[in-house]
PDB file of C-alpha atoms in Angstrom:
ATOM      1  CA  MET A1098       0.110  -0.014  -0.187  1.00  0.00           C
ATOM      2  CA  VAL A1099       2.995   2.737   0.991  1.00  0.00           C
ATOM      3  CA  PHE A1100       4.520   1.521  -2.670  1.00  0.00           C
ATOM      4  CA  LEU A1101       1.493   2.437  -4.631  1.00  0.00           C
ATOM      5  CA  THR A1102       1.161   5.743  -3.121  1.00  0.00           C
ATOM      6  CA  MET A1103       4.826   6.810  -3.145  1.00  0.00           C
ATOM      7  CA  THR A1104       5.153   5.736  -7.295  1.00  0.00           C
ATOM      8  CA  PRO A1105       2.918   8.463  -8.663  1.00  0.00           C
ATOM      9  CA  THR A1106       4.807  11.300  -6.442  1.00  0.00           C
ATOM     10  CA  ASN A1107       7.979   9.898  -7.806  1.00  0.00           C
ATOM     11  CA  ALA A1108       7.328   9.494 -10.953  1.00  0.00           C
ATOM     12  CA  GLN A1109       5.665  12.925 -11.266  1.00  0.00           C
ATOM     13  CA  THR A1110       8.919  14.540  -9.674  1.00  0.00           C
ATOM     14  CA  THR A1111      11.318  12.908 -12.290  1.00  0.00           C
ATOM     15  CA  LYS A1112       8.819  14.575 -14.550  1.00  0.00           C
ATOM     16  CA  GLU A1113       9.078  18.147 -13.027  1.00  0.00           C
ATOM     17  CA  ASN A1114      13.127  17.570 -13.254  1.00  0.00           C
ATOM     18  CA  GLU A1115      12.848  17.149 -16.570  1.00  0.00           C
ATOM     19  CA  GLN A1116      11.373  20.523 -17.712  1.00  0.00           C
ATOM     20  CA  SER A1117      13.668  23.548 -18.740  1.00  0.00           C
ATOM     21  CA  ASN A1118      13.115  26.261 -16.378  1.00  0.00           C
ATOM     22  CA  ALA A1119      11.007  28.098 -18.537  1.00  0.00           C
ATOM     23  CA  GLU A1120       8.842  25.369 -18.818  1.00  0.00           C
ATOM     24  CA  LYS A1121       8.418  25.532 -15.605  1.00  0.00           C
ATOM     25  CA  PHE A1122       8.413  29.669 -15.255  1.00  0.00           C
ATOM     26  CA  SER A1123       5.171  29.297 -17.516  1.00  0.00           C
ATOM     27  CA  ALA A1124       3.608  26.502 -15.951  1.00  0.00           C
ATOM     28  CA  ARG A1125       3.540  28.479 -12.510  1.00  0.00           C
ATOM     29  CA  SER A1126      -0.047  28.590 -10.916  1.00  0.00           C
ATOM     30  CA  GLY A1127      -1.643  32.110 -10.426  1.00  0.00           C
ATOM     31  CA  THR A1128      -0.068  33.636 -13.461  1.00  0.00           C
ATOM     32  CA  LEU A1129      -1.241  35.219 -16.465  1.00  0.00           C
ATOM     33  CA  MET A1130       1.280  34.043 -18.785  1.00  0.00           C
ATOM     34  CA  GLN A1131       1.559  34.967 -22.629  1.00  0.00           C
ATOM     35  CA  LYS A1132       3.921  33.283 -24.824  1.00  0.00           C
ATOM     36  CA  GLU A1133       4.956  34.604 -28.089  1.00  0.00           C
ATOM     37  CA  PHE A1134       6.707  32.763 -31.123  1.00  0.00           C
ATOM     38  CA  SER A1135       9.399  33.929 -33.208  1.00  0.00           C
ATOM     39  CA  GLU A1136       9.993  32.117 -35.939  1.00  0.00           C
ATOM     40  CA  ILE A1137      13.769  31.014 -36.625  1.00  0.00           C
ATOM     41  CA  GLY A1138      14.015  28.318 -39.183  1.00  0.00           C
ATOM     42  CA  ASN A1139      13.450  24.807 -40.443  1.00  0.00           C
ATOM     43  CA  LEU A1140      16.359  21.718 -40.219  1.00  0.00           C
ATOM     44  CA  LYS A1141      15.518  18.307 -41.643  1.00  0.00           C
ATOM     45  CA  LYS A1142      11.743  19.492 -41.082  1.00  0.00           C
ATOM     46  CA  CYS A1143      12.026  20.863 -37.545  1.00  0.00           C
ATOM     47  CA  LYS A1144      11.066  24.234 -36.706  1.00  0.00           C
ATOM     48  CA  ILE A1145      13.054  25.996 -34.659  1.00  0.00           C
ATOM     49  CA  GLN A1146      11.751  28.660 -32.454  1.00  0.00           C
ATOM     50  CA  VAL A1147      12.482  31.441 -29.908  1.00  0.00           C
ATOM     51  CA  LEU A1148       9.541  31.781 -27.271  1.00  0.00           C
ATOM     52  CA  TYR A1149       9.102  34.410 -25.176  1.00  0.00           C
ATOM     53  CA  TYR A1150       7.061  33.753 -21.743  1.00  0.00           C
ATOM     54  CA  SER A1151       5.870  36.948 -19.927  1.00  0.00           C
ATOM     55  CA  ASP A1152       4.249  36.860 -16.502  1.00  0.00           C
ATOM     56  CA  LEU A1153       1.844  39.650 -17.253  1.00  0.00           C
ATOM     57  CA  ILE A1154       0.868  40.299 -13.356  1.00  0.00           C
ATOM     58  CA  THR A1155       4.458  40.257 -12.629  1.00  0.00           C
ATOM     59  CA  ASN A1156       5.925  41.600 -15.737  1.00  0.00           C
ATOM     60  CA  SER A1157       8.556  38.811 -15.606  1.00  0.00           C
ATOM     61  CA  LYS A1158       9.989  37.441 -18.753  1.00  0.00           C
ATOM     62  CA  GLN A1159      11.620  34.205 -19.584  1.00  0.00           C
ATOM     63  CA  SER A1160      12.853  33.303 -22.909  1.00  0.00           C
ATOM     64  CA  ALA A1161      13.893  29.755 -24.435  1.00  0.00           C
ATOM     65  CA  LEU A1162      14.449  27.658 -27.577  1.00  0.00           C
ATOM     66  CA  LYS A1163      12.075  25.532 -29.039  1.00  0.00           C
ATOM     67  CA  PHE A1164      12.521  22.160 -31.553  1.00  0.00           C
ATOM     68  CA  GLU A1165       9.199  20.662 -32.922  1.00  0.00           C
ATOM     69  CA  PHE A1166       9.014  17.902 -35.282  1.00  0.00           C
ATOM     70  CA  GLU A1167       5.971  15.929 -36.464  1.00  0.00           C
ATOM     71  CA  VAL A1168       5.813  12.499 -36.788  1.00  0.00           C
ATOM     72  CA  ALA A1169       3.755  10.886 -39.014  1.00  0.00           C
ATOM     73  CA  THR A1170       2.038   7.607 -38.233  1.00  0.00           C
ATOM     74  CA  THR A1171      -0.243   5.210 -40.135  1.00  0.00           C
ATOM     75  CA  TYR A1172      -3.123   6.277 -38.304  1.00  0.00           C
ATOM     76  CA  SER A1173      -2.249   9.800 -36.786  1.00  0.00           C
ATOM     77  CA  THR A1174       0.343  12.490 -36.582  1.00  0.00           C
ATOM     78  CA  ASP A1175       2.318  13.174 -33.138  1.00  0.00           C
ATOM     79  CA  THR A1176       4.328  16.987 -32.349  1.00  0.00           C
ATOM     80  CA  LYS A1177       7.499  16.158 -30.291  1.00  0.00           C
ATOM     81  CA  VAL A1178       9.125  18.908 -28.752  1.00  0.00           C
ATOM     82  CA  ALA A1179      11.899  20.261 -26.916  1.00  0.00           C
ATOM     83  CA  ILE A1180      12.470  23.463 -24.770  1.00  0.00           C
ATOM     84  CA  LEU A1181      16.097  24.589 -24.198  1.00  0.00           C
ATOM     85  CA  ASP A1182      16.808  27.217 -21.288  1.00  0.00           C
ATOM     86  CA  THR A1183      19.082  30.304 -22.864  1.00  0.00           C
ATOM     87  CA  ASP A1184      21.558  29.626 -20.780  1.00  0.00           C
ATOM     88  CA  GLU A1185      21.957  25.541 -22.378  1.00  0.00           C
ATOM     89  CA  ILE A1186      22.385  27.334 -25.807  1.00  0.00           C
ATOM     90  CA  ASP A1187      26.188  27.968 -25.044  1.00  0.00           C
ATOM     91  CA  GLY A1188      26.972  24.738 -24.553  1.00  0.00           C
ATOM     92  CA  LEU A1189      25.160  22.823 -26.979  1.00  0.00           C
ATOM     93  CA  MET A1190      26.923  25.586 -29.707  1.00  0.00           C
ATOM     94  CA  LYS A1191      30.259  24.445 -27.980  1.00  0.00           C
ATOM     95  CA  SER A1192      29.032  20.837 -28.274  1.00  0.00           C
ATOM     96  CA  ILE A1193      27.972  21.106 -32.174  1.00  0.00           C
ATOM     97  CA  LYS A1194      31.638  22.791 -32.638  1.00  0.00           C
ATOM     98  CA  ILE A1195      33.268  20.026 -30.899  1.00  0.00           C
ATOM     99  CA  LEU A1196      31.362  17.191 -32.466  1.00  0.00           C
ATOM    100  CA  GLN A1197      32.713  18.588 -36.233  1.00  0.00           C
ATOM    101  CA  GLU A1198      36.481  19.319 -35.262  1.00  0.00           C
ATOM    102  CA  LYS A1199      37.475  16.532 -33.260  1.00  0.00           C
ATOM    103  CA  VAL A1200      34.665  13.995 -32.983  1.00  0.00           C
ATOM    104  CA  ILE A1201      33.691  13.236 -36.709  1.00  0.00           C
ATOM    105  CA  ILE A1202      36.509  13.897 -38.439  1.00  0.00           C
ATOM    106  CA  ASN A1203      37.986   9.984 -37.872  1.00  0.00           C
ATOM    107  CA  VAL A1204      36.144   6.956 -37.198  1.00  0.00           C
ATOM    108  CA  PRO A1205      37.209   4.976 -34.562  1.00  0.00           C
ATOM    109  CA  ALA A1206      37.323   1.056 -34.938  1.00  0.00           C
ATOM    110  CA  ASN A1207      34.684   0.578 -31.785  1.00  0.00           C
ATOM    111  CA  TYR A1208      31.401   1.904 -31.321  1.00  0.00           C
ATOM    112  CA  THR A1209      31.394   5.193 -29.938  1.00  0.00           C
ATOM    113  CA  GLU A1210      28.805   7.528 -28.975  1.00  0.00           C
ATOM    114  CA  ALA A1211      28.821  12.049 -28.151  1.00  0.00           C
ATOM    115  CA  TYR A1212      26.180  13.728 -27.331  1.00  0.00           C
ATOM    116  CA  TYR A1213      24.938  17.169 -25.667  1.00  0.00           C
ATOM    117  CA  ARG A1214      21.895  16.651 -23.240  1.00  0.00           C
ATOM    118  CA  SER A1215      19.416  19.500 -21.727  1.00  0.00           C
ATOM    119  CA  ARG A1216      18.515  19.481 -18.378  1.00  0.00           C
ATOM    120  CA  SER A1217      14.936  18.648 -20.061  1.00  0.00           C
ATOM    121  CA  GLY A1218      16.178  15.417 -21.875  1.00  0.00           C
ATOM    122  CA  PHE A1219      16.821  17.129 -25.490  1.00  0.00           C
ATOM    123  CA  GLU A1220      19.561  15.403 -26.764  1.00  0.00           C
ATOM    124  CA  ALA A1221      21.926  16.278 -29.807  1.00  0.00           C
ATOM    125  CA  GLY A1222      25.010  14.125 -30.845  1.00  0.00           C
ATOM    126  CA  CYS A1223      26.591  11.673 -33.047  1.00  0.00           C
ATOM    127  CA  PHE A1224      27.427   7.562 -33.206  1.00  0.00           C
ATOM    128  CA  VAL A1225      29.185   5.382 -35.227  1.00  0.00           C
ATOM    129  CA  SER A1226      27.040   3.211 -36.977  1.00  0.00           C
ATOM    130  CA  LYS A1227      28.157   0.857 -40.222  1.00  0.00           C
ATOM    131  CA  GLY A1228      31.671   2.470 -40.326  1.00  0.00           C
ATOM    132  CA  SER A1229      30.155   6.285 -40.581  1.00  0.00           C
ATOM    133  CA  TRP A1230      29.003   8.608 -38.178  1.00  0.00           C
ATOM    134  CA  SER A1231      25.386   9.060 -37.829  1.00  0.00           C
ATOM    135  CA  CYS A1232      23.965  12.265 -36.229  1.00  0.00           C
ATOM    136  CA  TYR A1233      20.769  13.296 -35.008  1.00  0.00           C
ATOM    137  CA  LEU A1234      18.925  15.515 -32.314  1.00  0.00           C
ATOM    138  CA  LYS A1235      16.417  13.673 -30.124  1.00  0.00           C
ATOM    139  CA  LEU A1236      13.578  16.079 -28.988  1.00  0.00           C
ATOM    140  CA  GLU A1237      12.160  13.729 -25.727  1.00  0.00           C
ATOM    141  CA  LYS A1238      14.360  11.750 -23.745  1.00  0.00           C
ATOM    142  CA  PHE A1239      11.948   8.818 -23.453  1.00  0.00           C
ATOM    143  CA  ASP A1240      10.583   8.784 -26.823  1.00  0.00           C
ATOM    144  CA  GLY A1241      12.408   6.945 -29.670  1.00  0.00           C
ATOM    145  CA  LYS A1242      10.104   8.738 -32.261  1.00  0.00           C
ATOM    146  CA  SER A1243      11.417  11.998 -31.491  1.00  0.00           C
ATOM    147  CA  TYR A1244      14.504  11.689 -33.239  1.00  0.00           C
ATOM    148  CA  VAL A1245      15.311  13.978 -36.256  1.00  0.00           C
ATOM    149  CA  TRP A1246      18.357  12.486 -38.116  1.00  0.00           C
ATOM    150  CA  LEU A1247      21.116  14.969 -39.665  1.00  0.00           C
ATOM    151  CA  ASP A1248      23.649  14.434 -41.848  1.00  0.00           C
ATOM    152  CA  LYS A1249      27.317  15.524 -41.029  1.00  0.00           C
ATOM    153  CA  GLU A1250      26.731  18.514 -43.576  1.00  0.00           C
ATOM    154  CA  ASP A1251      23.704  19.661 -41.623  1.00  0.00           C
ATOM    155  CA  LEU A1252      25.636  20.936 -37.973  1.00  0.00           C
ATOM    156  CA  PRO A1253      27.123  23.975 -39.960  1.00  0.00           C
ATOM    157  CA  ALA A1254      23.079  24.640 -40.650  1.00  0.00           C
ATOM    158  CA  LEU A1255      22.263  23.825 -36.943  1.00  0.00           C
ATOM    159  CA  TYR A1256      25.005  25.975 -35.814  1.00  0.00           C
ATOM    160  CA  THR A1257      23.660  28.856 -37.992  1.00  0.00           C
ATOM    161  CA  LEU A1258      20.427  28.834 -36.685  1.00  0.00           C
ATOM    162  CA  LEU A1259      21.247  28.381 -33.292  1.00  0.00           C
ATOM    163  CA  GLU A1260      23.425  31.565 -33.979  1.00  0.00           C
ATOM    164  CA  GLN A1261      20.405  33.447 -35.171  1.00  0.00           C
ATOM    165  CA  ALA A1262      18.164  32.226 -32.034  1.00  0.00           C
ATOM    166  CA  LYS A1263      20.472  33.525 -29.389  1.00  0.00           C
ATOM    167  CA  VAL A1264      20.630  36.935 -30.914  1.00  0.00           C
ATOM    168  CA  LYS A1265      16.691  37.028 -30.555  1.00  0.00           C
ATOM    169  CA  MET A1266      17.080  35.917 -27.280  1.00  0.00           C
ATOM    170  CA  LEU A1267      18.872  38.794 -25.939  1.00  0.00           C
TER     171      LEU A1267
END
């Protein structure tokens, strides 16, 4: 009986820990929240936007980066979303540069992975598959259908979109 009552609380705590600070800010109760969406661009059908959250009662604001990808199945379409906080953008950009300049220039003999993970579970990385690097964005941590597959040549375009987003977030 004790186990049953503890499980939902534990699951809820885990889910809350996997949210970005911007998501936590926008989910606060007792607020009048406004969200503004600013388009940055698309990469492999993944839409990238800057979100501006405003609490209209306290006049506090927060911005974030949003990745959105529609996954079509036989019977429906599902939208996968990842939100990155402003303070995580530099780490993602630095990771992309390191992937380009140090990691994917050589193919190791052993299976190898390299990835960046945000506090909400978003992941950007690559791994060796069949003698070459495969690059990806994974929007939702526990959802295998939330992958956006990238070519090595897409990394500079992603970096450029992140630079544009960062300027808009200032």
